[in-house]
Tab-separated table of C-alpha atoms in Angstrom:
chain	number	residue	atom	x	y	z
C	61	UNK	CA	19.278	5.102	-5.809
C	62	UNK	CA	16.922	6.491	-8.313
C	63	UNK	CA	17.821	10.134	-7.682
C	64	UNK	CA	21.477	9.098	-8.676
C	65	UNK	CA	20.064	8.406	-12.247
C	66	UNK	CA	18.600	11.551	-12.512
C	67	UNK	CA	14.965	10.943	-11.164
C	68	UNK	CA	12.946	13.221	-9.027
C	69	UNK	CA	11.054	11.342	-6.186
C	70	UNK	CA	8.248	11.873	-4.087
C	71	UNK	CA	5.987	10.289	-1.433
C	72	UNK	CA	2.631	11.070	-1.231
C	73	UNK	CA	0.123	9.632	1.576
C	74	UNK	CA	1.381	7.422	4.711
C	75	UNK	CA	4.828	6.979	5.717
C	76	UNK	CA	4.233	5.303	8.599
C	77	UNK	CA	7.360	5.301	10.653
C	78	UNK	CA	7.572	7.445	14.080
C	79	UNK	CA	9.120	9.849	15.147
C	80	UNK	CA	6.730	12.391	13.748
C	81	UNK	CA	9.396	15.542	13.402
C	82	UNK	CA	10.145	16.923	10.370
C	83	UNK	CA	14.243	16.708	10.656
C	84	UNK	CA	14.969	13.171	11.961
C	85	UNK	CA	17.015	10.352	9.799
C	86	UNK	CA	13.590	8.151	9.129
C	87	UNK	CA	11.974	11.449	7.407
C	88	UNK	CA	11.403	10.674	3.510
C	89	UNK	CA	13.297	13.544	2.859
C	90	UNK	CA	16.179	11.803	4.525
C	91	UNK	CA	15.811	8.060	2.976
C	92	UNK	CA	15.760	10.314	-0.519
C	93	UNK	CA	12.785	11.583	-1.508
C	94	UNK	CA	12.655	14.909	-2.303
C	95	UNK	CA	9.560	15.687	-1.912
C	96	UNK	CA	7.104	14.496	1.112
C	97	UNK	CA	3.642	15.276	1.702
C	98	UNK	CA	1.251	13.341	3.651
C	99	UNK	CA	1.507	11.644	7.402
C	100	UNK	CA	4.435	10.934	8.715
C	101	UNK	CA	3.169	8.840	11.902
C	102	UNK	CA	1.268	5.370	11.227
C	103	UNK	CA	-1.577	6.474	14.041
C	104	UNK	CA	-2.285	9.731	12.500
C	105	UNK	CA	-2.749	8.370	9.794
C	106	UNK	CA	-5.913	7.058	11.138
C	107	UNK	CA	-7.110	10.272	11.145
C	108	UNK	CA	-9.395	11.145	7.583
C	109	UNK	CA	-9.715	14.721	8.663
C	110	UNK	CA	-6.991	15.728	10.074
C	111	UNK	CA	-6.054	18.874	11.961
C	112	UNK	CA	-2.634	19.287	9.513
C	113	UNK	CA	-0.551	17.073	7.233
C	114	UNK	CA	2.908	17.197	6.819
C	115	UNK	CA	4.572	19.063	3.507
C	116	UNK	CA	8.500	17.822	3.749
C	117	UNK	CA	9.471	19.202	7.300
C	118	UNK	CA	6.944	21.623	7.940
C	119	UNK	CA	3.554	21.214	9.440
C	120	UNK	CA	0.532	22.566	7.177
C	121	UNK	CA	-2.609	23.287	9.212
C	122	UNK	CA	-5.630	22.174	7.297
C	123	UNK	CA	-8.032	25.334	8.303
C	124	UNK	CA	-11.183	23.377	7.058
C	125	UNK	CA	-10.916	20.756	9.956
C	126	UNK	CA	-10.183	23.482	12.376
C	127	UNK	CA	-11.872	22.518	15.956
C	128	UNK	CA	-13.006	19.049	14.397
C	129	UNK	CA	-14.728	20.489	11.554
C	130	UNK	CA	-14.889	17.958	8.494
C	131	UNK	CA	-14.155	20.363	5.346
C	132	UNK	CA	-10.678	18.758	3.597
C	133	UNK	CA	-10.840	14.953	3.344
C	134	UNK	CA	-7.581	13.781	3.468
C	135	UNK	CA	-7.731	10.911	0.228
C	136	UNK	CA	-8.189	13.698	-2.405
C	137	UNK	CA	-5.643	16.082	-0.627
C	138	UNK	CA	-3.497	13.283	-1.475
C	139	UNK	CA	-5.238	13.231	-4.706
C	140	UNK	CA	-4.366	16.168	-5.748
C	141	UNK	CA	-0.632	16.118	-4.561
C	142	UNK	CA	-0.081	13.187	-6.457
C	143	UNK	CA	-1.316	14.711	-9.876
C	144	UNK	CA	0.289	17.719	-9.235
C	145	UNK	CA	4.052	16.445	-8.871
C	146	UNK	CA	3.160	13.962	-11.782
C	147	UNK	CA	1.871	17.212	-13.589
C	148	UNK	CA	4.969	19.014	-12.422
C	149	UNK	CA	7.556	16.597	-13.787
C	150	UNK	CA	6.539	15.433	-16.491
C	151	UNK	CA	9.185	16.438	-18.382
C	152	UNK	CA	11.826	14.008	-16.800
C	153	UNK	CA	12.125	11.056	-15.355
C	154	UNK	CA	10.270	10.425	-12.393
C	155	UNK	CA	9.536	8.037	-8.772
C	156	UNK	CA	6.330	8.483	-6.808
C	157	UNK	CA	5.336	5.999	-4.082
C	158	UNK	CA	1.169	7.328	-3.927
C	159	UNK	CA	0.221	5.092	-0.565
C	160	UNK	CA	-3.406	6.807	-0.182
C	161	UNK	CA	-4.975	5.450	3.161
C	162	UNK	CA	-7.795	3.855	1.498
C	163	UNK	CA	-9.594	1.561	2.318
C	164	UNK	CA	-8.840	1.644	6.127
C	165	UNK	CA	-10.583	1.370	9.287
C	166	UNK	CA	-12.277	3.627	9.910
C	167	UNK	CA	-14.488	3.353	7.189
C	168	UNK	CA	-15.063	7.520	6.892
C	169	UNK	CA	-15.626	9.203	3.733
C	170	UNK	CA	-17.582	12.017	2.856
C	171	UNK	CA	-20.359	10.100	0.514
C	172	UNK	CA	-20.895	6.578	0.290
C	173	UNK	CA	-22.246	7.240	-3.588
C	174	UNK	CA	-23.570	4.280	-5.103
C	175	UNK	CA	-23.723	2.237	-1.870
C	176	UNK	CA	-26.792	4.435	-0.085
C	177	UNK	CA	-29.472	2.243	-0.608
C	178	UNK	CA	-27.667	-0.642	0.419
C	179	UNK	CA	-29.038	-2.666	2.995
C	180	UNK	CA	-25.446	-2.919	4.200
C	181	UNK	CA	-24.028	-1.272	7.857
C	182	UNK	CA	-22.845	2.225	7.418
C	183	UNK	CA	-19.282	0.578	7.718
C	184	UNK	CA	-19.615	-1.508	4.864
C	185	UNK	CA	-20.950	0.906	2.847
C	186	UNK	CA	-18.166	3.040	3.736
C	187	UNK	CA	-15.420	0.340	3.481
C	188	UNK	CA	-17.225	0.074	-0.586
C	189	UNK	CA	-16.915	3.581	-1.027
C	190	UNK	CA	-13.478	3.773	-0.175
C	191	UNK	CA	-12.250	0.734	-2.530
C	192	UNK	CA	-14.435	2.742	-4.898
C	193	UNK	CA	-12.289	5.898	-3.944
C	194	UNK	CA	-8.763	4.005	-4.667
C	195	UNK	CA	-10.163	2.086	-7.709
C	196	UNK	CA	-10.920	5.853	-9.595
C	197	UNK	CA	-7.426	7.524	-8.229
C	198	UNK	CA	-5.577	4.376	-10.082
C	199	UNK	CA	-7.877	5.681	-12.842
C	200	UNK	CA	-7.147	9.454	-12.410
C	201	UNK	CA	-3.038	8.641	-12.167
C	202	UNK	CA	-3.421	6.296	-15.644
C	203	UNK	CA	-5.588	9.076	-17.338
C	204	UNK	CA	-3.032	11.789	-16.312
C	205	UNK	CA	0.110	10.236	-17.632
C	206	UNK	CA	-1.901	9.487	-20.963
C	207	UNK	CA	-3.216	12.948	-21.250
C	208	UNK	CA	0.720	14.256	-20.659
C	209	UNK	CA	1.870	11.976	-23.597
C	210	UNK	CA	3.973	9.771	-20.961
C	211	UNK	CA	1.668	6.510	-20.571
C	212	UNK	CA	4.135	4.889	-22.890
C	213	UNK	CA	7.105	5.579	-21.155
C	214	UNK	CA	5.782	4.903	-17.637
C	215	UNK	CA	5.043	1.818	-15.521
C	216	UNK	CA	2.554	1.593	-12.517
C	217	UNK	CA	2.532	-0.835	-9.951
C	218	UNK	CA	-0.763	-1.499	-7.629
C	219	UNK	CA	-0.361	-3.473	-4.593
C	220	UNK	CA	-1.642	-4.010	-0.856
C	221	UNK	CA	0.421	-4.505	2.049
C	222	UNK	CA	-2.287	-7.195	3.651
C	223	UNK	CA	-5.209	-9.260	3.401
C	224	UNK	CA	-8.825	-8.164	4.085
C	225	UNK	CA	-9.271	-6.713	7.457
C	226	UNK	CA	-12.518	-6.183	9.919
C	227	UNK	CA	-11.477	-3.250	11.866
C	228	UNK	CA	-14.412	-0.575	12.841
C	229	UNK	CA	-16.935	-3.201	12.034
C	230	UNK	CA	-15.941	-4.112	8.894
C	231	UNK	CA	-17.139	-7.521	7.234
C	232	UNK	CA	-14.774	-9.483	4.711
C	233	UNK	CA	-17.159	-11.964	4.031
C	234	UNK	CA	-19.516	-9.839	2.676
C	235	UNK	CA	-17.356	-8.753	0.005
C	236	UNK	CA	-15.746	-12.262	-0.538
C	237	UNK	CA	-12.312	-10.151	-0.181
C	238	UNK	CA	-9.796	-12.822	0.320
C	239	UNK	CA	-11.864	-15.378	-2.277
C	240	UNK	CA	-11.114	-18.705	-2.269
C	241	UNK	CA	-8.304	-18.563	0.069
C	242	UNK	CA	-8.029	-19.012	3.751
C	243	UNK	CA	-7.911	-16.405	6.439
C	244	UNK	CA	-7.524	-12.572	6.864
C	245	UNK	CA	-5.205	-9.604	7.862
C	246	UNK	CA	-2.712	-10.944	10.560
C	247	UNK	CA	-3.228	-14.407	9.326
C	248	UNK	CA	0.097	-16.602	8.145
C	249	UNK	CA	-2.288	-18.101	5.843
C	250	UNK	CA	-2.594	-16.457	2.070
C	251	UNK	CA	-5.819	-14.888	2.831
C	252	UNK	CA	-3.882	-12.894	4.873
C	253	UNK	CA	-0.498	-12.457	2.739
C	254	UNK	CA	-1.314	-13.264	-1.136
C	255	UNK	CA	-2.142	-10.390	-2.415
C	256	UNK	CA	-2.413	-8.594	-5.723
C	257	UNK	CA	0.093	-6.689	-7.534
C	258	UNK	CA	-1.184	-5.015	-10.990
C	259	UNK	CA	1.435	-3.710	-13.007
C	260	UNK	CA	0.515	-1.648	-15.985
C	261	UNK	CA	2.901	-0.304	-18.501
C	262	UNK	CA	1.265	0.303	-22.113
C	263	UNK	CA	4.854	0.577	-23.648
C	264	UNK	CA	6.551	-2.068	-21.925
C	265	UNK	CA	3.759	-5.246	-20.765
C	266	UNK	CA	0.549	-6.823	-22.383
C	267	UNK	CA	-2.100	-8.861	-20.683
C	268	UNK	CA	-1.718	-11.236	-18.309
C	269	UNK	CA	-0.636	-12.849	-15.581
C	270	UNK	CA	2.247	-14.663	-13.781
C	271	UNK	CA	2.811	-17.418	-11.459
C	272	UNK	CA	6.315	-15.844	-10.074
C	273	UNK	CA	5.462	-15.097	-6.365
C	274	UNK	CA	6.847	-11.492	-5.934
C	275	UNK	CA	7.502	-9.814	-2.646
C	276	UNK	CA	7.237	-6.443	-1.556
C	277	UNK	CA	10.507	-6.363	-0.937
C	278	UNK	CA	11.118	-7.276	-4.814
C	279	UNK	CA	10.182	-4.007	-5.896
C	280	UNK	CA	13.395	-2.034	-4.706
C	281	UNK	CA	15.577	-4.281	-7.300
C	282	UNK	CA	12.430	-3.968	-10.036
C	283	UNK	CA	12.944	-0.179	-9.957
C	284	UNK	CA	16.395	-0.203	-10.053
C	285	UNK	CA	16.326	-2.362	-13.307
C	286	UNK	CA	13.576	-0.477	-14.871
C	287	UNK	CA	16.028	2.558	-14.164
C	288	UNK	CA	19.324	1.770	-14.890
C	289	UNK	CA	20.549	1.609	-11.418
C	290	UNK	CA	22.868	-1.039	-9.148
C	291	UNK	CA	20.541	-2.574	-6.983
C	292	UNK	CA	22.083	-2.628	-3.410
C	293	UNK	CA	24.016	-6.054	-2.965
C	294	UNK	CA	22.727	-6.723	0.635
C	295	UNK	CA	19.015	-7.036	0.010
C	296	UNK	CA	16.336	-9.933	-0.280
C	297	UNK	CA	14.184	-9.103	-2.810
C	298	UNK	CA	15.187	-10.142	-6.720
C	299	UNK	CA	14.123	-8.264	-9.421
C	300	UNK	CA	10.911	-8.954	-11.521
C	301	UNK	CA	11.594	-6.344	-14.175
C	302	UNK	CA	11.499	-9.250	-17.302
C	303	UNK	CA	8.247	-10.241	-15.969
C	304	UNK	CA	6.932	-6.924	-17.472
C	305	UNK	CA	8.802	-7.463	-20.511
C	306	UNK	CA	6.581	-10.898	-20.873
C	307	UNK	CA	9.632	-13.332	-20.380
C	308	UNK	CA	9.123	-15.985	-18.332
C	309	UNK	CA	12.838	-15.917	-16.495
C	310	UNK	CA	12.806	-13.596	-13.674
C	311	UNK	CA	14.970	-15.440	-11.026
C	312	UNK	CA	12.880	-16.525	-8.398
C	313	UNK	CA	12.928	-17.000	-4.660
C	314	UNK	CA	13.939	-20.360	-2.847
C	315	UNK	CA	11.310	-19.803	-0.451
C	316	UNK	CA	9.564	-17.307	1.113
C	317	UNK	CA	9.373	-16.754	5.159
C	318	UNK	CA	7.221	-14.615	7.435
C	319	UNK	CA	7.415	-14.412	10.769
C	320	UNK	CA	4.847	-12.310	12.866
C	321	UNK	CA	4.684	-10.888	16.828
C	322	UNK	CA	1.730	-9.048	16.752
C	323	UNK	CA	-0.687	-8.364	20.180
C	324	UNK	CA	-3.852	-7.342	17.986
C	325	UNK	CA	-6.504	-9.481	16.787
C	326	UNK	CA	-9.816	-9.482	15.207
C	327	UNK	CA	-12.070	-12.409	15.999
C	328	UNK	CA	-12.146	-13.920	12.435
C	329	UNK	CA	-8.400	-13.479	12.405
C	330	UNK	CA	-8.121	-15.212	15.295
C	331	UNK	CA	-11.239	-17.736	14.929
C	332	UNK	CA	-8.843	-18.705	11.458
C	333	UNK	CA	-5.444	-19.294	14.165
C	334	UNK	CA	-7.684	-21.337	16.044
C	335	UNK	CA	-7.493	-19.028	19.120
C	336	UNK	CA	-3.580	-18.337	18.618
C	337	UNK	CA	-3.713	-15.007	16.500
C	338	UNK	CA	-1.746	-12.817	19.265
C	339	UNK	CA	0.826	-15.921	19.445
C	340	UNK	CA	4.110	-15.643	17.661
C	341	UNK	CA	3.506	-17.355	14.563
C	342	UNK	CA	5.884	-18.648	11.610
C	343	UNK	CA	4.733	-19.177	7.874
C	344	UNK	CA	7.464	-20.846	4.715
C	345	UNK	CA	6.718	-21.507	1.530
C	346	UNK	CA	9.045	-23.148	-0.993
C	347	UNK	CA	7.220	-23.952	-4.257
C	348	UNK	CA	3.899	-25.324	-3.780
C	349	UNK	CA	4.529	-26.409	-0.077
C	350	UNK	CA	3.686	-24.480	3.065
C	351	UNK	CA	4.361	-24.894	6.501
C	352	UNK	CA	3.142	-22.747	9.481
C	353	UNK	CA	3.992	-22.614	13.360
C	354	UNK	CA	2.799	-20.820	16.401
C	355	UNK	CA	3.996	-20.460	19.884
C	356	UNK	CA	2.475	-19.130	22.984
């Protein structure tokens, strides 16, 4: 869509959908972007230091983690592939969907920094470092498109694709993750699927915030706005491009709807469900209303 208008596109990090080859139709390089470098599978992606990582179609081996060594940590290969290709174009108008791995279970990195002397579990202190990780790459992308003269012309979106999770012995409580709100990752309830989306454009959007309940699957039609592009006809999501202009009148959903079928569980996730969490399960919301259903 974008590339039609001109852009170059990239996706750096996870992709997340099987099957890992390099020349199959659900490759990025096939669902147009033209450049790919990361994990292609959702399960390697687990791995933080990896035997190889995919450039495009090819394979790279990553010599430092030959025979389970630990010498290239994958989150600043990604890094540093991201601030390249913004490096590298620069020039022209450009897409990059960065989806690092952090945080994640598990909870590896290669110093937990500022979190040693915490009397926390090594996992927390890991699952700290690694927010800590993400927080400074936001950081690193913001400071690079100011330092190239393009922070003006540019917008950045942050977002999640879940609540707090507990995997590898992680605690959400400690860390207050989901706040005031009710349960966690897996959860129908908005600790498990409100979650933050930051958008920061210096030329374009001042502080603030916004009631508008945006979907992930409102971005798609926000990009196509923000680049002069037909969004596709046969989507849900609605565009919430004048949000970032500060007007109030981005058309809005009815309601919103998730549905889940999901066999994993974690025991506050399912302690929240009342013992249901690996049931099917059924969430709507339409304005301030929600309604939620489960069945064994």
């Amino acid at each position: 869509m974008l590339s039609a208008r001109g852009y170059r596109t990239a996706v750096i990090g996870k992709w997340g959908f099987r099957p890992e080859e390099g020349n199959q139709p659900s490759h990025p390089n096939s669902l147009g972007f033209e450049e790919f470098y990361g994990y292609i599978d959702h399960g390697h992606a687990h791995e933080y230091y990896p035997q190889y990582l995919w450039h495009n179609g090819v394979k790279e081996t990553i010599a430092a983690n030959a025979g389970g060594a630990k010498g290239a940590y994958s989150p600043q290969l990604i890094e540093q592939g991201a601030l390249d290709f913004i490096g590298d174009h620069a020039a022209e108008p450009f897409l990059l969907l960065l989806t690092p791995t952090v945080p994640h279970a598990p909870s590896d990195i290669p110093d937990v920094g500022a979190y040693a002397s915490r009397t926390w579990t090594q996992q927390n202190k890991g699952h700290a470092a690694q927010i800590t990780h993400f927080d400074t790459l936001v950081g690193k992308v913001t400071d690079r498109l100011r330092a190239l003269g393009i922070a003006e012309n540019s917008v950045v979106l942050v977002t999640s694709d879940n609540g707090p999770h507990e995997e590898g012995g992680v605690n959400p409580d400690l860390f207050d993750a989901n706040g005031p709100l009710s349960g966690y990752k897996r959860n129908l309830y908005e600790g498990g699927t409100r979650i933050p989306l930051i958008a920061w454009s210096p030329g374009r959007s001042g502080a603030g915030t916004t009631d508008r309940p945006t979907l992930l699957t409102d971005v798609l039609p926000t990009l196509a706005e923000l680049g002069g592009a037909p969004a596709p006809a046969d989507i849900d999501g609605l565009s919430a491009a004048p949000l970032l202009a500060g007007s109030p009148h981005a058309a809005r959903h009815d309601h919103l709807y998730w549905y889940r079928d999901e066999r994993g569980v974690t025991s506050r996730a399912n302690t929240e469900d009342g013992g249901r969490a690996t049931w099917l399960a059924e969430a709507v919301r339409k304005d301030d209303h929600g309604a939620f259903r489960s069945d064994s």
